[in-house]
Short mmCIF file of C-alpha atoms and ligand atoms in Angstrom, two decimals:
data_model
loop_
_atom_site.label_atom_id
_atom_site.label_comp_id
_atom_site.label_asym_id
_atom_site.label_seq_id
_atom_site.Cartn_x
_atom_site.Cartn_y
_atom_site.Cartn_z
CA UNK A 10 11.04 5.66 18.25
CA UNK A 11 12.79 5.20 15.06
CA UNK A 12 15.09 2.47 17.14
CA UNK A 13 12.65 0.55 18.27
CA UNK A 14 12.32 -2.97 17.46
CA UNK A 15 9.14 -4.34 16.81
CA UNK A 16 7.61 -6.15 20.41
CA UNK A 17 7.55 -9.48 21.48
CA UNK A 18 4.64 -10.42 23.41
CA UNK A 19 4.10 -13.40 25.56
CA UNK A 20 0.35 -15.51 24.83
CA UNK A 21 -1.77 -18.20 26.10
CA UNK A 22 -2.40 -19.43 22.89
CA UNK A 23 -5.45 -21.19 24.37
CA UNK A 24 -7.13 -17.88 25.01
CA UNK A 25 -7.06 -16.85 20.86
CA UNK A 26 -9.28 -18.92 18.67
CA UNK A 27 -7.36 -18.05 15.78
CA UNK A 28 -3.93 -18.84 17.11
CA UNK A 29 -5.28 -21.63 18.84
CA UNK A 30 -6.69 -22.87 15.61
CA UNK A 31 -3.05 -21.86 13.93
CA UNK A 32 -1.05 -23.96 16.09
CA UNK A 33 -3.49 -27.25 15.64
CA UNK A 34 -3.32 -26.95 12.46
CA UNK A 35 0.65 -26.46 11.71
CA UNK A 36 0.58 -29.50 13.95
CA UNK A 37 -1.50 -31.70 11.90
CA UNK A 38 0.14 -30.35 8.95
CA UNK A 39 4.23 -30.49 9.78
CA UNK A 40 3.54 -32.98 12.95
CA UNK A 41 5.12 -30.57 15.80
CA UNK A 42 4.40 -27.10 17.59
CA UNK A 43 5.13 -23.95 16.22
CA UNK A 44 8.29 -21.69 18.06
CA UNK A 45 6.74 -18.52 17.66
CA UNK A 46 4.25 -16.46 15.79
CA UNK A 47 4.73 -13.58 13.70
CA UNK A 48 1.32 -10.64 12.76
CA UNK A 49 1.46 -7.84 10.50
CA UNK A 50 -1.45 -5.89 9.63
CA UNK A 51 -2.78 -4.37 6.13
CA UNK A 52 -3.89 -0.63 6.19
CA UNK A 53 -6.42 1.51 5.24
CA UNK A 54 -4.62 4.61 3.71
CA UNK A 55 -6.89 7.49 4.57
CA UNK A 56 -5.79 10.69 2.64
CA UNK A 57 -2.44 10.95 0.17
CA UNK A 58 -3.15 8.14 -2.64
CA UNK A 59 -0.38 7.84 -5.35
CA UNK A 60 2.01 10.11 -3.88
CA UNK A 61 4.47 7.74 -1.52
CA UNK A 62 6.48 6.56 -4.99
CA UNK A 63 6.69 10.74 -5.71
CA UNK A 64 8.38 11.17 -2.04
CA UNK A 65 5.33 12.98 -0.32
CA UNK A 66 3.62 12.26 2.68
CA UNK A 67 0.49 9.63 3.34
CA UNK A 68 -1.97 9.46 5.92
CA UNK A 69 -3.13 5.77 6.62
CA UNK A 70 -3.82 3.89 9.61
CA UNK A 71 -3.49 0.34 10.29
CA UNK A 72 -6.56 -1.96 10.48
CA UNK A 73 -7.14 -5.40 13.23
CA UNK A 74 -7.02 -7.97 10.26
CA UNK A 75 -3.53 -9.17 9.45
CA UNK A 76 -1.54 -12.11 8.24
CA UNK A 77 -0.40 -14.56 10.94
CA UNK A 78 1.98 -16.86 10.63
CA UNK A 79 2.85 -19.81 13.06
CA UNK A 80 7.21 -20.49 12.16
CA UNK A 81 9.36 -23.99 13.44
CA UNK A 82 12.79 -23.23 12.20
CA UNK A 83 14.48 -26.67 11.48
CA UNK A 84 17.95 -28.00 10.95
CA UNK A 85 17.41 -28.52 7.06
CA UNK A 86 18.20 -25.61 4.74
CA UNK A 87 14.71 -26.27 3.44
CA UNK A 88 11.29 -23.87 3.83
CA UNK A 89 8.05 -25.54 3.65
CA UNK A 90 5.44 -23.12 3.14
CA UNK A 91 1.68 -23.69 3.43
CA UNK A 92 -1.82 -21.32 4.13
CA UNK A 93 -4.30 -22.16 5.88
CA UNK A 94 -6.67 -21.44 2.58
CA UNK A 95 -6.71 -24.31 0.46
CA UNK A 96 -6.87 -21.58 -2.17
CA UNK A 97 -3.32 -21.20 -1.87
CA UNK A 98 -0.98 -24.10 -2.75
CA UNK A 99 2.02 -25.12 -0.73
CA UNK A 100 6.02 -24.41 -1.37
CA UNK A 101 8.68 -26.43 -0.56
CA UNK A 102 11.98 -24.72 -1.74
CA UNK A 103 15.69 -24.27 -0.63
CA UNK A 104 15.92 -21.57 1.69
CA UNK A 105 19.17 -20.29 0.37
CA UNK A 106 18.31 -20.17 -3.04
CA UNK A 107 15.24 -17.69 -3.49
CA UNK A 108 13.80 -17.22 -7.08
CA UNK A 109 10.95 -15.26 -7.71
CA UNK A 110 8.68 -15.38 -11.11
CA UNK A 111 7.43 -11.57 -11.41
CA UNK A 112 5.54 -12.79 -14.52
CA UNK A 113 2.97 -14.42 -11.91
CA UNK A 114 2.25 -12.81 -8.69
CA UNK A 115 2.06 -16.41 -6.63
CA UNK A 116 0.96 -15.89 -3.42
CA UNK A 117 4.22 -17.79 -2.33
CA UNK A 118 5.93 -14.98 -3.60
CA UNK A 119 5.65 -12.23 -1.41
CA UNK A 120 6.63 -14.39 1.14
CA UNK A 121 10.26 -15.04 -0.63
CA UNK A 122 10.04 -11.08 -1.12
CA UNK A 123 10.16 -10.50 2.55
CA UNK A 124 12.40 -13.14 3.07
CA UNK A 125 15.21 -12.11 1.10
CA UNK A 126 15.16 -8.81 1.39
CA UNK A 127 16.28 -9.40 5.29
CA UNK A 128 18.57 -12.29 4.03
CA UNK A 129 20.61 -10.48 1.49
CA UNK A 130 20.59 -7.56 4.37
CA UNK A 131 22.48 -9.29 6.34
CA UNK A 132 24.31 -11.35 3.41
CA UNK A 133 23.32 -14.92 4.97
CA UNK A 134 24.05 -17.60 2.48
CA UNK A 135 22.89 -20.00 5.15
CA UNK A 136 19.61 -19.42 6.73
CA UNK A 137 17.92 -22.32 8.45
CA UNK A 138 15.10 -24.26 6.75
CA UNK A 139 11.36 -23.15 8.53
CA UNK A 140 8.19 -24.55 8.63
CA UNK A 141 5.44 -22.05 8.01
CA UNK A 142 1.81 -21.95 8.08
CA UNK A 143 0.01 -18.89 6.88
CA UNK A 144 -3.02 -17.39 8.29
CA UNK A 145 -4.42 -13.83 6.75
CA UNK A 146 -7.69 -12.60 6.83
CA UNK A 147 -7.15 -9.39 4.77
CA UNK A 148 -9.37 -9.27 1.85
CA UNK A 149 -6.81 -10.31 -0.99
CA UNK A 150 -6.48 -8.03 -4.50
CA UNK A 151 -8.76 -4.95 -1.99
CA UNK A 152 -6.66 -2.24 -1.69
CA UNK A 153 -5.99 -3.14 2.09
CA UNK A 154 -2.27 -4.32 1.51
CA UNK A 155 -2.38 -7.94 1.87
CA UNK A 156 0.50 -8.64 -0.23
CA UNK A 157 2.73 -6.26 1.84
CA UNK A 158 1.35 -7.88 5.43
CA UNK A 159 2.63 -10.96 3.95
CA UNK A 160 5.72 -9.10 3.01
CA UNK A 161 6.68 -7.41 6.44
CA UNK A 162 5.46 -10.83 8.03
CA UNK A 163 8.19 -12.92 6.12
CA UNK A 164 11.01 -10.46 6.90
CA UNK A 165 10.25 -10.75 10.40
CA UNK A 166 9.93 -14.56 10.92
CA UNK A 167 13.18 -14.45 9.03
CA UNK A 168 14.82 -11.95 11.07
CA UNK A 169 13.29 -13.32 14.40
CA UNK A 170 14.91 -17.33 13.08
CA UNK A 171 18.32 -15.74 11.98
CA UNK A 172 17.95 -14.16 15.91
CA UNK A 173 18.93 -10.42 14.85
CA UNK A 174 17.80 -7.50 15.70
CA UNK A 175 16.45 -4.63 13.10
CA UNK A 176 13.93 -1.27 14.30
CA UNK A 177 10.70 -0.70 12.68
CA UNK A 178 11.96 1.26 10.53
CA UNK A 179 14.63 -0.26 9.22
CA UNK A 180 12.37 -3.33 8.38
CA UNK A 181 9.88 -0.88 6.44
CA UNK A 182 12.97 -0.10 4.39
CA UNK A 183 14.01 -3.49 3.23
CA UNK A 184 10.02 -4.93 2.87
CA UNK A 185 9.46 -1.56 0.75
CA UNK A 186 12.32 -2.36 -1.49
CA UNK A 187 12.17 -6.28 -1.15
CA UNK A 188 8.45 -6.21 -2.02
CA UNK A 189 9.61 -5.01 -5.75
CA UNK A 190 11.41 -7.93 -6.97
CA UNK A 191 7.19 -8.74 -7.48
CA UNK A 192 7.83 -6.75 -10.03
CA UNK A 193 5.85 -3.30 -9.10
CA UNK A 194 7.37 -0.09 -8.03
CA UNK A 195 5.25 0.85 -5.26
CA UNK A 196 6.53 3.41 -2.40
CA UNK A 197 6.94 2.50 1.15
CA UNK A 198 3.42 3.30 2.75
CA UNK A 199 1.66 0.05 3.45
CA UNK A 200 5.22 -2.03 4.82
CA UNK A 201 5.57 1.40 7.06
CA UNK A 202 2.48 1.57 8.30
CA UNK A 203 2.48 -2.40 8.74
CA UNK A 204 5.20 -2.10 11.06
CA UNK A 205 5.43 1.70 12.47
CA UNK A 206 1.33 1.36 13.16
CA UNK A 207 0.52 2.03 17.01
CA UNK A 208 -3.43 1.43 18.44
CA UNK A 209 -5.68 4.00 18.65
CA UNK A 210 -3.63 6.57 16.10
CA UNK A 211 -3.37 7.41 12.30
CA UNK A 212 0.02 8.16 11.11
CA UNK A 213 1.57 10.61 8.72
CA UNK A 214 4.15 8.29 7.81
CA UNK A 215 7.13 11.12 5.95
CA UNK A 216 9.97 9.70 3.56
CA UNK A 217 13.79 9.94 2.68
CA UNK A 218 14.41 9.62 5.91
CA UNK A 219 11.26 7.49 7.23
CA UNK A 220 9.34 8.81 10.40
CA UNK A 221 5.74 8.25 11.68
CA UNK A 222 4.26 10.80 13.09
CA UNK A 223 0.48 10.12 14.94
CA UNK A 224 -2.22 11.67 13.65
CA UNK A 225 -5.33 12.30 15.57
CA UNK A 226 -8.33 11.07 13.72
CA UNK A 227 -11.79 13.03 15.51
CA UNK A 228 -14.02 11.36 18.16
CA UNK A 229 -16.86 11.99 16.71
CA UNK A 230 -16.84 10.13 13.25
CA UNK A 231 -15.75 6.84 12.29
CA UNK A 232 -14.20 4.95 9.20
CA UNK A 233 -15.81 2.63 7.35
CA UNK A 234 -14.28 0.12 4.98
CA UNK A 235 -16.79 -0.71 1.83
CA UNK A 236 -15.51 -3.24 -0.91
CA UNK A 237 -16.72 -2.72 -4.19
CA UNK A 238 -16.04 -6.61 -5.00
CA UNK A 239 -13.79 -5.95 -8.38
CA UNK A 240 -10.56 -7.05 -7.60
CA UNK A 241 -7.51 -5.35 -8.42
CA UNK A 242 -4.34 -7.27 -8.46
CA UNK A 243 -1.79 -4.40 -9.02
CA UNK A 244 1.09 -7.18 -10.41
CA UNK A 245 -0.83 -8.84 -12.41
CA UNK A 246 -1.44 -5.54 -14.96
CA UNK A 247 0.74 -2.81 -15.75
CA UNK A 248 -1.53 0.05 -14.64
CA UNK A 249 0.68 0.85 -11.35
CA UNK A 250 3.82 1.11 -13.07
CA UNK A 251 2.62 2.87 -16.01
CA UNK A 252 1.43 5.69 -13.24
CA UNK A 253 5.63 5.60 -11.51
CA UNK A 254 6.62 5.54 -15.01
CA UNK A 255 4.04 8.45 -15.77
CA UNK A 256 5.06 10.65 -12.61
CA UNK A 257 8.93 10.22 -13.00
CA UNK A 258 8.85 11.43 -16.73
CA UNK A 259 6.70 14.44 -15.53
CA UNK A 260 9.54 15.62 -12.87
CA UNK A 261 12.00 14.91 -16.03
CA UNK A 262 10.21 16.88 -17.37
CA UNK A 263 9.74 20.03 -14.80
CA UNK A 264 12.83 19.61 -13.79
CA UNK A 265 14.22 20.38 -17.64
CA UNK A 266 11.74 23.35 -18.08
CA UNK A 267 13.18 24.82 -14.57
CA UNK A 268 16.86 23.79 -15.60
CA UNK A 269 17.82 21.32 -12.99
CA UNK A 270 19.87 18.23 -14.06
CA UNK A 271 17.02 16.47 -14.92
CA UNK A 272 18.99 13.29 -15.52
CA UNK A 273 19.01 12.58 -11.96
CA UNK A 274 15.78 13.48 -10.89
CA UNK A 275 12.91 11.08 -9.93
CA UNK A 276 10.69 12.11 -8.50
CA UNK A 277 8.04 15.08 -8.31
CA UNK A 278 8.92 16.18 -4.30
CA UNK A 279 12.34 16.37 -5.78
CA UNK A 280 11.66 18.81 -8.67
CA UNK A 281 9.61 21.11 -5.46
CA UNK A 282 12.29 20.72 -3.14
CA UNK A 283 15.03 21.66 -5.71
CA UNK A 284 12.75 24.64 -6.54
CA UNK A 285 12.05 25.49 -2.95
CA UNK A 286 8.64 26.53 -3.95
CA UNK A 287 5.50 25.58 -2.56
CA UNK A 288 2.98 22.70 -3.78
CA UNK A 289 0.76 25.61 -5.12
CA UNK A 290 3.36 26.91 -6.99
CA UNK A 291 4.50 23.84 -8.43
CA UNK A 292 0.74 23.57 -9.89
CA UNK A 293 1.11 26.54 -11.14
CA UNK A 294 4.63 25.52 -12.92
CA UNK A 295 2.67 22.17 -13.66
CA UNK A 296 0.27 24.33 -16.01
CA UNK A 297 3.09 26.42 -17.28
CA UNK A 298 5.55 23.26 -18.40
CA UNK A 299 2.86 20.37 -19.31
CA UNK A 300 0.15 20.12 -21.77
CA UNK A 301 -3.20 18.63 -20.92
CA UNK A 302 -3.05 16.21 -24.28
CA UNK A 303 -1.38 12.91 -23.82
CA UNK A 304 2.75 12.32 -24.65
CA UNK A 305 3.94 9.96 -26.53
CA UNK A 306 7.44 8.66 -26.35
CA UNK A 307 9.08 10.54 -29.53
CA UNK A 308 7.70 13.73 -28.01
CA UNK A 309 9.44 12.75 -24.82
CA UNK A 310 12.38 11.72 -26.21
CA UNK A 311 12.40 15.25 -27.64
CA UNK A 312 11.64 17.71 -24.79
CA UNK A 313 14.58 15.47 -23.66
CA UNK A 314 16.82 15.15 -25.53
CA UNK A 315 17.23 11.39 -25.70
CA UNK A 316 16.74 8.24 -28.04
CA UNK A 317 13.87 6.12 -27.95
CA UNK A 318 16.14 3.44 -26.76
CA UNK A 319 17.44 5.39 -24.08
CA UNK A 320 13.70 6.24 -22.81
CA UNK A 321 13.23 1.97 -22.78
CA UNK A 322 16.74 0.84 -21.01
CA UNK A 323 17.31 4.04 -18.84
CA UNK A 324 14.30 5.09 -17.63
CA UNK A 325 10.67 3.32 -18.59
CA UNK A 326 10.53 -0.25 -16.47
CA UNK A 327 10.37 -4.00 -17.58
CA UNK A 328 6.35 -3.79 -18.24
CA UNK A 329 6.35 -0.23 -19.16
CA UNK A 330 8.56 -0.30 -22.55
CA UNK A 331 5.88 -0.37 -25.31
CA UNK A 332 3.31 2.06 -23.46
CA UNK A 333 2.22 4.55 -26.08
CA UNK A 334 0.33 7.54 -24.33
CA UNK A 335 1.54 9.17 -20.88
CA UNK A 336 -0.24 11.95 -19.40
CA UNK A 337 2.32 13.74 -17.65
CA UNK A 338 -0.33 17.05 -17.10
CA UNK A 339 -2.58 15.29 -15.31
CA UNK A 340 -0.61 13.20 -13.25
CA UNK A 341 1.70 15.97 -11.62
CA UNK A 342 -1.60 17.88 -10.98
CA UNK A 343 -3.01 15.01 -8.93
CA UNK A 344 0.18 14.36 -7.02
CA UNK A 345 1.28 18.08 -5.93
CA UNK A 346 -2.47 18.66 -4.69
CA UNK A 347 -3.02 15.37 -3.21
CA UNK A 348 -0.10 16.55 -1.22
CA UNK A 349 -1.10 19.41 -0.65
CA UNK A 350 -5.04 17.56 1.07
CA UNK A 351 -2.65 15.64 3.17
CA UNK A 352 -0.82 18.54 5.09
CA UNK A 353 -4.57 19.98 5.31
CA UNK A 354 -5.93 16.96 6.70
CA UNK A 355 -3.40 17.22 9.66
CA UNK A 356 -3.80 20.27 9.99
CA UNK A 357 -7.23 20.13 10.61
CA UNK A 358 -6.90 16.83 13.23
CA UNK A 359 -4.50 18.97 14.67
CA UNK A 360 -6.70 22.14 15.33
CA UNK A 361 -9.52 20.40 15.32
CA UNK A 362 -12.14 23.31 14.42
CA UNK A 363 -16.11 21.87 15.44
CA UNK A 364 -16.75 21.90 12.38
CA UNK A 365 -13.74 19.30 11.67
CA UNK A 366 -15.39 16.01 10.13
CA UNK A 367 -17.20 18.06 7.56
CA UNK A 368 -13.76 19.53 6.69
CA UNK A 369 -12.25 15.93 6.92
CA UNK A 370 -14.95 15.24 4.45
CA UNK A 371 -14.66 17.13 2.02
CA UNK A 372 -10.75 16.72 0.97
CA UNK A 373 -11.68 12.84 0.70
CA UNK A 374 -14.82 13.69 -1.72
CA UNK A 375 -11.60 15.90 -3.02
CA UNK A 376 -9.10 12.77 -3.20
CA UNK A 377 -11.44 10.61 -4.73
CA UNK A 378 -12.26 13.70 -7.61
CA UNK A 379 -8.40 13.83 -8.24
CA UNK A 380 -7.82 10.08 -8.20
CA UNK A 381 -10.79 9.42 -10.73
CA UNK A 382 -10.14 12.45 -13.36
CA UNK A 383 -6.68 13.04 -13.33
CA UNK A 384 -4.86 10.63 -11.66
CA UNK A 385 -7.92 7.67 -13.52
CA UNK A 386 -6.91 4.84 -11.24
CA UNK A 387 -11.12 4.56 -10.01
CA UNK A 388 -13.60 2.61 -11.95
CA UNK A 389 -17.59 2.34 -12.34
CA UNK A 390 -18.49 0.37 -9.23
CA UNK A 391 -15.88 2.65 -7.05
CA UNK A 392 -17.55 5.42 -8.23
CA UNK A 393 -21.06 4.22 -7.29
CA UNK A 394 -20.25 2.85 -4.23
CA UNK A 395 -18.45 6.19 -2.80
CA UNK A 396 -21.72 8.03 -4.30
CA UNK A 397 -24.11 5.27 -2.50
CA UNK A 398 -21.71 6.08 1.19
CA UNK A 399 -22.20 9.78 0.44
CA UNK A 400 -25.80 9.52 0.16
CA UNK A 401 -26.11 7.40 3.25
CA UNK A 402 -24.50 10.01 5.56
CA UNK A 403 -20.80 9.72 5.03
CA UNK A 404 -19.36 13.13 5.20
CA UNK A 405 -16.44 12.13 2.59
CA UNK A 406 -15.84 8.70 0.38
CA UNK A 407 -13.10 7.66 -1.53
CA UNK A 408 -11.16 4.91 -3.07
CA UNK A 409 -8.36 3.18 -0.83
CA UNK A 410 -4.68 2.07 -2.02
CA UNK A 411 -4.23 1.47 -5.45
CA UNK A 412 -7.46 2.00 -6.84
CA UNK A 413 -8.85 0.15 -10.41
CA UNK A 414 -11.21 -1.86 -8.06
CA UNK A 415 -11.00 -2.63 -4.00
CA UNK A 416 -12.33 -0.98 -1.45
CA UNK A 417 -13.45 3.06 -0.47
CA UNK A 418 -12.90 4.95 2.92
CA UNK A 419 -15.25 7.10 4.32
CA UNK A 420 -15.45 9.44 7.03
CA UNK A 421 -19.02 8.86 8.80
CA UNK A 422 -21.06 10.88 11.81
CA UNK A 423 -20.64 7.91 14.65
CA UNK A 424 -24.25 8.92 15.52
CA UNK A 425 -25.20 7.87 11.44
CA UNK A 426 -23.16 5.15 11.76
CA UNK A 427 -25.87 2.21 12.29
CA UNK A 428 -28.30 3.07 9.82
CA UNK A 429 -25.38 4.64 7.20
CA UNK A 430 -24.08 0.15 7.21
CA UNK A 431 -27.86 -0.73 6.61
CA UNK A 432 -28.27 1.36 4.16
CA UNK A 433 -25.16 1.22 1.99
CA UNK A 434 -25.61 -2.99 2.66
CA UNK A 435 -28.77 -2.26 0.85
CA UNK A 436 -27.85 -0.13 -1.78
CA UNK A 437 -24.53 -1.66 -2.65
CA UNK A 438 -24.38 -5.58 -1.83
CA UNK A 439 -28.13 -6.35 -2.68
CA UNK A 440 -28.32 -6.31 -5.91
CA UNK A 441 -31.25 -8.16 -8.01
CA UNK A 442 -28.27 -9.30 -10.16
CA UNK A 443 -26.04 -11.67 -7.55
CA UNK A 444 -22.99 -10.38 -9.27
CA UNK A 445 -21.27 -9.51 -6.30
CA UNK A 446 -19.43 -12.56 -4.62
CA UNK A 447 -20.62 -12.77 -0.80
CA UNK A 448 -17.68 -13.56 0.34
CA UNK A 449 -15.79 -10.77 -1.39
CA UNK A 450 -18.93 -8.01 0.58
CA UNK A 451 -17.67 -6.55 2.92
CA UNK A 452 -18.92 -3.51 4.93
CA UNK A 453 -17.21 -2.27 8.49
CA UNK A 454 -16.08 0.34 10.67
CA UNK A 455 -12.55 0.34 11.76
CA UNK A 456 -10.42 1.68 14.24
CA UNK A 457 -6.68 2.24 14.10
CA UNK A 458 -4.62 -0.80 14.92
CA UNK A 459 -1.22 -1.74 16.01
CA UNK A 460 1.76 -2.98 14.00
CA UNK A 461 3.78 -6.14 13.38
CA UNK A 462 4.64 -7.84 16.57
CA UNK A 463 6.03 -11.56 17.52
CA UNK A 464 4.18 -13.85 19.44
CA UNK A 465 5.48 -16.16 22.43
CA UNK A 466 3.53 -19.05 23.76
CA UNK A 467 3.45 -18.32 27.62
C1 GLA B 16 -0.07 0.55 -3.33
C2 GLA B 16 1.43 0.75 -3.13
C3 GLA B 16 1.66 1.94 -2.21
C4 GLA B 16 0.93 3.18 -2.71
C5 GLA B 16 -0.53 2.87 -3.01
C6 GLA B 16 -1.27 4.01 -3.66
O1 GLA B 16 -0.67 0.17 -2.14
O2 GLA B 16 2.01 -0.39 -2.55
O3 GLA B 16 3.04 2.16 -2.05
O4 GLA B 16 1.58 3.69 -3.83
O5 GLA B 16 -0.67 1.72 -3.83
O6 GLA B 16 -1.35 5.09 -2.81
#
């Protein structure tokens, strides 16, 4: 499993609308026939929000929509990019000479992230020029991992034109890391789960080393996607990294209360594994070694012993530097027991009691508590729209992926599962108002998906 390479399947592109579509297009567009196709999928992230950057364990699952992309490699050393949505402009740039801007998240960009990342892999200085025409039907800026679908689908067109050979999880390694030359520090869920993702399963996808583990979601309920229409872009602000920058001073912190080297610590799973204590007990050390009112940087600098300047260049990140307030309380509480709800959550798909999508339930309703009061990464309409789902019938709601806008999860009765889309269409999208874009609504069950695969004409 953790060898495997991801499949190449053979298609009549005839058969698929959308590829069928793809290929007339890149045809009008570059004036030949695409070689191959690449798909990788976005996610919904069920149950562990926040947590991947502090090295614990996620539960998400991989959803049908994806980015497609239809590749011609050609003997120039130049890649033209375009997407199908005229939305998103075209790129023509040297193959071999990959900048990207991290004070603009262009959509171009995450391309050249994925791209890269498997170039300087394999230190190629002369990778082949490629046409490219983009295809994603991901909601953009929802929570559902577009940008990282984009990501994992770059590094393998790239790695299927340089003809080499990587396993799933290798690739999740270099999109995870490749991904932050955007500019954000996110962890290494959504390009996992983009590429580890089989059909029919949820994952617990486990770091340092990576593994994917299935997770059996119950028969009886289903999981429904809701967007609450405000988009959240997380490169575009500094809210992400402010929460990384948040949860590493906090283990610098525990870590100096407990007397570790704190110097060299990152992370909170660090801190617990150094400790060899459990994830209750490092709330309780949590309570012991933080205070509920917000840091600022000189106290930092004093409970460690370091210079201002020292915080900025050693530690704090490029958008981080003049952040005033960090609460470091608040934010190790949400991570050690949001860890804590995912072990519980597999637990319970593992046992599976009758009494199991109730329990399911309630450590979302639990998730989305933590994520909106201590971890504050929800806003207004997420919280209305995970109150509207549990009113309809869903047995748990809460946000999905980075939160500050995007979409909610919840875990619904399949039997409730007709009149639980009528009524939350109702309650939600129809509003007297008409502030919500229609094409942002969006409303539907999903089932778990596969991963990132490359596609042969037959
Ligand atoms: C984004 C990041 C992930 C993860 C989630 C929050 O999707 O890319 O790594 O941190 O936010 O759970």
């Amino acid at each position: 499993m953790a060898t495997e390479s991801p499949a190449t399947r053979r298609v009549q592109v005839a058969e698929h609308p959308r590829l069928l579509k793809l290929k007339e297009m890149f045809n009008s567009k570059f004036g030949s026939i695409p070689k191959f196709y690449v798909r990788a999928p976005g996610r919904v992230n069920i149950i562990g929000e926040h947590i991947d950057y502090c090295g614990y364990s996620v539960l998400p699952m991989a959803v049908e929509q994806d980015v497609l992309i239809a590749v011609e490699p050609v003997k120039t050393y130049t890649l033209q990019l375009a997407n199908t949505n005229p939305l998103y402009p075209d790129l023509s740039t040297s193959a071999n000479n990959i900048q990207i801007d991290k004070t603009k998240p262009l959509w171009h960009n995450y391309f050249l992230c994925g791209l890269k990342g498997i170039q300087e892999h394999f230190g190629v200085s002369n990778l082949t020029g490629m046409n490219c025409l983009v295809d994603g039907n991901i909601p953009p800026s929802s929570g559902l991992s577009s940008s990282s679908a984009l990501v994992c689908c770059a590094g393998l067109v790239t790695l299927t034109v340089l003809g080499r050979n990587l396993s799933k999880v290798e690739l999740a390694e270099i999109c995870a890391k490749s991904e932050r030359y955007i500019g954000t520090e996110g962890g290494g869920m959504d390009q996992s789960i983009s590429f580890l993702a089989e059909e029919g399963t949820a994952k617990l996808i486990e770091f340092s080393p990576l593994r994917a583990t299935d997770v059996k979601l119950p028969s009886g309920a289903v999981f429904v996607i809701a967007n609450s229409c405000v988009e959240m872009n997380k490169a575009a602000t500094s809210h992400f990294n402010i929460r990384v920058m948040e949860c590493r001073l906090a283990a610098k912190l525990l870590a100096k209360y407990k007397s570790l080297q704190w110097d060299k610590v990152l992370r909170l799973e660090e801190v617990q594994a150094k400790l060899g204590i459990s994830l209750e007990e490092m709330l309780l050390v949590t309570e012991d070694a933080l205070h509920p009112e917000p840091y600022n940087p000189e106290e930092i600098c004093r409970c460690l012993g370091i210079s201002l300047e020292e915080l900025r260049t050693q530690i704090l990140s490029p958008n981080t530097q003049d952040v005033l307030i960090f609460k470091l309380y608040q934010r190790a509480k949400h991570v050690y027991s949001e860890a804590a709800r995912v072990l519980q959550f597999k637990k319970i798909c593992e046992e599976a009691p009758e009494n199991m999508v109730q329990l399911l339930g309630e450590l979302m309703n639990q998730s989305h508590m933590s994520c909106r009061d201590m971890y504050e990464c929800s806003c207004p309409e997420l919280d209305q729209l995970v109150d509207i789902c549990r009113k309809f019938g869903a047995q748990g709601s809460r946000l999905t992926g980075a939160g500050w806008g995007g979409c909610t999860v919840s875990i619904v009765p399949a039997d409730k599962l007709p009149s639980f889309l009528e009524n939350v269409h109702k309650a939600y999208y129809h509003r007297s108002d008409g502030s919500l874009a229609p094409e942002k609504q969006s409303l539907f069950a999903t089932k778990p998906g596969g991963g990132a695969l490359v596609l042969l004409e037959a």
